Amino acid sequence: MSLILSTEEGLRQAYLEAEKHLKTSPKQQQWLNKLEQHLRAVQEASKEVFFSLPFQRTLWNSDVVSGVGWGGAINVDKVISDDAVIERLWKLRTEPLPEPGNERTRYLAREFSECLALIAPQVRKKPRLKLFNVFASIHPSEFVTLSYTKVLRSLARAMGLPASTKIHPVDVHRSILDRFDQVLGKTAAPPSRDGLERMSLAWALCSTAEEEADAVEIVDTDKDAGSVKLLPLPAERRRRGMLAIAGSFATIRGIVEFAKDGCMREDLREHIRSINSALSPAAINTNLHALIAEWGVLQSNGSMLELTTRGEALLENGDPDDVSDWLLTKILGFDHVLYELKTKTHATRNQLRSLLKLVNPGWTTNFNPDAMIGWQRDMKLIYREGEVFKLTETGLDWAERIHWIPESLPPLNAPDDLDVAETSTTSQTLVRPALRDILSFMPVDMVFSNKLVARLDASLWSNHRRHFAVLAGLSGSGKTLLACSYARALWKAEADSRERLYVLPIQPGWHDPSSVFGYVNPINGDSYVRTGFLEFLMRASADSAQPYVVVLDEMNLSHPEQYLAPLLSAMETGDDIELHTFSEAISGVPSRLPYPANLLIIGTVNMDETTHGLSDKVLDRASVIEFWEVDVDAYPGWGKTSLASDAAATAREVLIGLYKALSPKRLHFGWRTVGDVIGYMEQAAQGGVINHLDSLDQAIFSKILPKLRGEDNTRLRAALEQTRLILRNARLHDSATKVEELQEDLLHTGSARFWR
């Protein structure tokens, strides 16, 4: 029968029941005997003994005062050999305390906090539970045998005592003891038998406290063992899935901080909206519900929202450990991942996905499994090494708390058509087409060498997931043509191959991914504005057996690391591409899209003053092929031109000469320019007004000379002089005169530019 501990009568009755158990339990008596021996050893230790390594190891690692549970895994070897820490503890034991009351409690609280700060740099995690046991061993009359702060506060609250996180745990220990003295009368200090029984009474009362139902359900106050034990819910009673929240655990902490003094539900909604303005009202409510049902850090009190004891602990320590009991025992699948990695040491993402889909057969997509994997990575429980996930030290600590075999939900009667389709799709394997087949389907009139195509092919397939090549260099050299021709050759020029090729012309001013991946409609938050590339990407993800090629045309007109950020990150890690933060699909767009390992990315880059350089983030993921040399004489258009033979021969000779003159300064031109010059001359010939020399002169003036520019140096002077001679010898007077003007500018101003 549960008792109300906040009343004197209820507390007295609970005390009598606890005392009865104490007197009749051999294990409880054995524990008190050990506790007495431990306290006397600490009180009577000489300085030499106190400073010895064996004594310090016992002082810090003993759980005789209070079970430290998973806190016992924290290694304190550096702490127990630190003279500064030991000296501080020796002074705490030997120097007189302030008078009983607020001054003494404040002194102990300050000492505890300063000691914790002193040892923090030497440990992976702050050993709060161990330090409480140390302080209780040194001054047992000031503490109860309950170092687990969350349970301590829960008991204090059940007793009607202040227990918010603003109050130091040392004060909570003292207030519980004062309440005992007030209602039950004072006793002799420990290690007297009466004092030991009074010190252990708080632990004995924990099973009676009903302040928070979830704490009672999870924490097993085993009086005989004196330890905290997790009690897992059956699979069918667990929460199914974890909502992916933008900002992850840091966002959870920020929301808890906002609600620390209690807040109106609408105020918290507004705060969540301020964190992520893209959330719709429905998504904000989903986030709010997740904090209550998935994390157990908030609870409703009418129109107000308040922190649970678990939420207060998270606020106080900022440590995921404070929600570990809830996640391990109430969230379906969370314990399975840790248990699996503890048992098998490692697993791939797909293996973990398959495991979680067996745990909950209702998870027919990767969304829920990936959200859970993402949370465990964010909380530093697992980490990725190559293609597999492993437990971190913290993850191993959590896994050690799982003393049960995790349960799964029963299988569904039969999967629906969508499940079957998805399974068959995801199981398909991408096969790399043979290079000889690709070469055989390249256009017959294209003069790119087989060696160049082979370089592109090797660049794209050099990594099993990162199929990314960048064609950089001369404008008009055929980079985009090569990329598209290679893509079509992958599918042997099939009629539907256009569905698997997407050319994305990059625009200046793309500073975020929304221009490429789309975005949640800010006016109607329940709709998603799609882009052509997103549609293409979704097709590629759903058709994993076929290669899909996207050509990023002039990809450095904006910064790729900005507009491609989600894709570049997923390409490297193998994680999903995050599209939005809703738990469900919006307008058919899922929140996350598995990175399509069948996606081939070919970027084209021109380097001039209108473009940006490529960052290391891009270069680390791509193979770069330079295009600075073209063969003007091999341009396929020479054999197709309608120009008279003498006009064509003149143009060919002049353009070859200009190419050679300008290439040392990288002011030369590509086939696009050659084609434009020929096209201009053909149209002039049809008009019958301009002769072929004048048309060639004007074509060169308008297509080649505007790109001549630079500061004074030997190469530029030589390039301009050779260009002038070629133009004069060919009797192209307007162009020659313009080059001579550039030479004059270079001589008198130190720079030359077509546009003055």
Coordinates of C-alpha atoms in Angstrom, one line a residue, residues 265-487:
R265 CA 2.1 25.6 -23.8
E266 CA 1.7 28.3 -26.4
D267 CA 4.9 30.1 -25.2
L268 CA 6.9 26.9 -25.7
R269 CA 5.4 26.4 -29.1
E270 CA 6.5 29.9 -30.0
H271 CA 10.0 29.1 -28.7
I272 CA 10.2 26.0 -30.8
R273 CA 9.1 28.0 -33.8
S274 CA 11.9 30.5 -33.1
I275 CA 14.4 27.7 -33.2
N276 CA 13.2 26.3 -36.5
S277 CA 11.0 28.8 -38.4
A278 CA 10.4 26.2 -41.2
L279 CA 8.2 24.1 -38.9
S280 CA 4.5 24.1 -39.5
P281 CA 2.0 24.3 -36.6
A282 CA 1.4 20.6 -36.8
A283 CA 5.2 19.9 -36.8
I284 CA 5.6 22.1 -33.7
N285 CA 3.0 20.1 -31.9
T286 CA 4.8 16.9 -32.9
N287 CA 8.1 18.2 -31.5
L288 CA 6.3 19.2 -28.3
H289 CA 4.7 15.7 -28.0
A290 CA 8.1 14.1 -28.6
L291 CA 9.6 15.9 -25.6
I292 CA 6.8 14.5 -23.4
A293 CA 6.4 11.0 -24.8
E294 CA 9.7 10.1 -26.3
W295 CA 12.1 11.9 -24.0
G296 CA 10.1 12.1 -20.7
V297 CA 11.5 15.6 -19.9
L298 CA 8.2 17.5 -19.9
Q299 CA 4.9 17.0 -18.3
S300 CA 1.5 18.8 -18.5
N301 CA 0.0 20.6 -15.6
G302 CA -3.2 22.1 -17.0
S303 CA -2.2 24.7 -19.6
M304 CA 1.3 24.8 -18.2
L305 CA 4.3 22.6 -19.1
E306 CA 6.8 21.7 -16.4
L307 CA 10.0 19.7 -16.3
T308 CA 9.9 16.2 -15.0
T309 CA 12.5 15.0 -12.6
R310 CA 14.3 13.6 -15.6
G311 CA 14.1 17.0 -17.3
E312 CA 15.5 18.7 -14.2
A313 CA 18.4 16.3 -14.2
L314 CA 19.1 17.0 -17.8
L315 CA 18.9 20.7 -17.2
E316 CA 21.3 20.4 -14.2
N317 CA 23.9 18.2 -15.8
G318 CA 23.4 18.6 -19.6
D319 CA 24.2 14.9 -20.0
P320 CA 22.3 12.4 -22.1
D321 CA 22.9 9.9 -19.3
D322 CA 20.0 11.6 -17.4
V323 CA 17.5 10.3 -20.0
S324 CA 19.2 6.9 -20.6
D325 CA 16.7 5.1 -18.3
W326 CA 13.8 6.4 -20.4
L327 CA 15.3 5.7 -23.8
L328 CA 16.5 2.3 -22.9
T329 CA 13.3 1.1 -21.4
K330 CA 10.5 3.0 -23.2
I331 CA 11.6 3.5 -26.8
L332 CA 11.2 0.5 -29.1
G333 CA 14.4 -0.5 -30.7
F334 CA 16.7 1.9 -28.9
D335 CA 18.1 -0.9 -26.7
H336 CA 18.3 -3.3 -29.7
V337 CA 21.0 -1.2 -31.5
L338 CA 23.2 -1.0 -28.4
Y339 CA 22.7 -4.7 -27.5
E340 CA 23.5 -5.7 -31.1
L341 CA 26.7 -3.7 -31.3
K342 CA 27.8 -4.9 -27.8
T343 CA 27.2 -8.5 -28.9
K344 CA 28.6 -8.3 -32.5
T345 CA 31.0 -5.4 -32.0
H346 CA 30.1 -3.7 -35.3
A347 CA 27.3 -3.5 -37.9
T348 CA 26.7 -1.6 -41.1
R349 CA 23.9 0.9 -41.5
N350 CA 21.9 -1.5 -43.6
Q351 CA 22.3 -4.2 -41.0
L352 CA 21.0 -1.9 -38.3
R353 CA 18.2 -0.8 -40.5
S354 CA 17.2 -4.5 -41.1
L355 CA 17.5 -5.2 -37.4
L356 CA 15.1 -2.3 -36.5
K357 CA 12.7 -3.3 -39.3
L358 CA 12.5 -6.7 -37.6
V359 CA 12.0 -5.1 -34.2
N360 CA 9.0 -3.2 -35.7
P361 CA 7.7 -4.8 -38.9
G362 CA 5.6 -1.7 -39.3
W363 CA 8.7 0.3 -40.2
T364 CA 8.7 -0.4 -44.0
T365 CA 11.0 2.6 -44.9
N366 CA 14.3 3.7 -43.5
F367 CA 13.0 6.8 -41.9
N368 CA 12.4 5.6 -38.3
P369 CA 15.5 3.3 -38.2
D370 CA 17.7 6.2 -39.6
A371 CA 16.2 8.7 -37.1
M372 CA 17.1 6.3 -34.2
I373 CA 20.6 5.7 -35.6
G374 CA 21.0 9.5 -36.0
W375 CA 20.1 10.2 -32.4
Q376 CA 22.5 7.6 -31.1
R377 CA 25.3 9.1 -33.1
D378 CA 24.4 12.6 -31.9
M379 CA 24.5 11.5 -28.3
K380 CA 27.9 9.9 -28.9
L381 CA 26.7 6.4 -28.2
I382 CA 27.9 5.0 -31.6
Y383 CA 30.3 6.2 -34.1
R384 CA 31.1 5.3 -37.7
E385 CA 34.4 3.6 -38.7
G386 CA 34.5 3.1 -42.4
E387 CA 31.3 1.3 -43.4
V388 CA 30.4 0.0 -39.9
F389 CA 29.1 1.5 -36.7
K390 CA 30.7 0.7 -33.3
L391 CA 30.0 1.6 -29.7
T392 CA 31.7 4.5 -28.1
E393 CA 32.8 4.2 -24.4
T394 CA 29.6 5.9 -23.4
G395 CA 27.6 3.6 -25.7
L396 CA 29.2 0.6 -24.0
D397 CA 28.3 2.0 -20.6
W398 CA 24.7 2.2 -21.7
A399 CA 24.8 -1.2 -23.3
E400 CA 26.0 -2.7 -20.0
R401 CA 22.8 -1.5 -18.3
I402 CA 20.7 -3.7 -20.6
H403 CA 20.4 -6.8 -18.4
W404 CA 17.5 -8.2 -20.6
I405 CA 17.2 -9.6 -24.1
P406 CA 15.4 -6.8 -26.1
E407 CA 12.0 -7.8 -27.3
S408 CA 10.4 -7.2 -30.8
L409 CA 6.9 -6.7 -32.0
P410 CA 5.3 -9.8 -33.7
P411 CA 5.5 -9.9 -37.5
L412 CA 2.7 -8.5 -39.6
N413 CA 0.4 -11.0 -41.3
A414 CA 1.5 -10.0 -44.8
P415 CA 3.5 -7.1 -46.2
D416 CA 1.6 -4.8 -48.5
D417 CA 2.6 -4.1 -52.1
L418 CA 4.5 -1.0 -51.2
D419 CA 6.7 -3.0 -48.7
V420 CA 7.5 -5.6 -51.4
A421 CA 8.3 -2.9 -54.0
E422 CA 10.6 -1.2 -51.6
T423 CA 12.4 -4.3 -50.6
S424 CA 13.0 -5.4 -54.1
T425 CA 14.2 -1.9 -55.0
T426 CA 16.7 -1.5 -52.2
S427 CA 18.1 -5.0 -52.8
Q428 CA 19.2 -4.2 -56.4
T429 CA 22.9 -3.7 -57.0
L430 CA 24.4 -1.1 -59.3
V431 CA 26.6 -2.7 -62.0
R432 CA 29.3 -0.5 -63.6
P433 CA 29.0 -0.6 -67.4
A434 CA 32.1 -1.8 -69.2
L435 CA 34.3 1.0 -70.6
R436 CA 34.5 -0.7 -74.0
D437 CA 30.7 -0.6 -74.2
I438 CA 30.7 3.1 -73.2
L439 CA 33.3 3.9 -75.9
S440 CA 31.3 2.1 -78.5
F441 CA 28.3 4.3 -77.9
M442 CA 30.0 7.6 -77.8
P443 CA 29.0 9.9 -80.8
V444 CA 31.0 9.0 -83.9
D445 CA 31.5 12.6 -84.8
M446 CA 33.0 13.6 -81.5
V447 CA 36.7 13.9 -81.4
F448 CA 37.4 13.4 -77.7
S449 CA 40.1 10.7 -77.4
N450 CA 39.3 7.3 -75.9
K451 CA 42.0 8.1 -73.3
L452 CA 40.1 11.2 -72.1
V453 CA 36.8 9.3 -71.9
A454 CA 38.7 6.6 -69.9
R455 CA 40.0 9.2 -67.5
L456 CA 36.5 10.5 -66.9
D457 CA 35.2 6.9 -66.5
A458 CA 37.9 6.1 -63.9
S459 CA 37.3 9.3 -62.0
L460 CA 33.6 8.6 -61.7
W461 CA 34.0 5.0 -60.5
S462 CA 37.0 5.4 -58.3
N463 CA 34.9 5.2 -55.1
H464 CA 32.0 2.9 -54.4
R465 CA 29.7 5.8 -53.4
R466 CA 31.4 9.1 -54.4
H467 CA 30.9 9.1 -58.2
F468 CA 32.0 12.8 -58.7
A469 CA 34.2 14.3 -61.4
V470 CA 34.9 18.0 -62.2
L471 CA 35.8 19.0 -65.8
A472 CA 37.7 22.3 -65.4
G473 CA 39.4 24.7 -67.7
L474 CA 38.9 26.3 -71.1
S475 CA 35.5 27.8 -71.9
G476 CA 33.9 26.3 -75.0
S477 CA 36.2 23.2 -75.0
G478 CA 33.3 20.7 -74.9
K479 CA 33.1 19.9 -71.2
T480 CA 29.4 19.8 -71.1
L481 CA 29.2 17.9 -74.4
L482 CA 31.6 15.3 -73.1
A483 CA 29.6 14.9 -69.8
C484 CA 26.2 14.5 -71.6
S485 CA 27.7 12.2 -74.2
Y486 CA 29.2 9.9 -71.5
A487 CA 25.9 9.8 -69.7

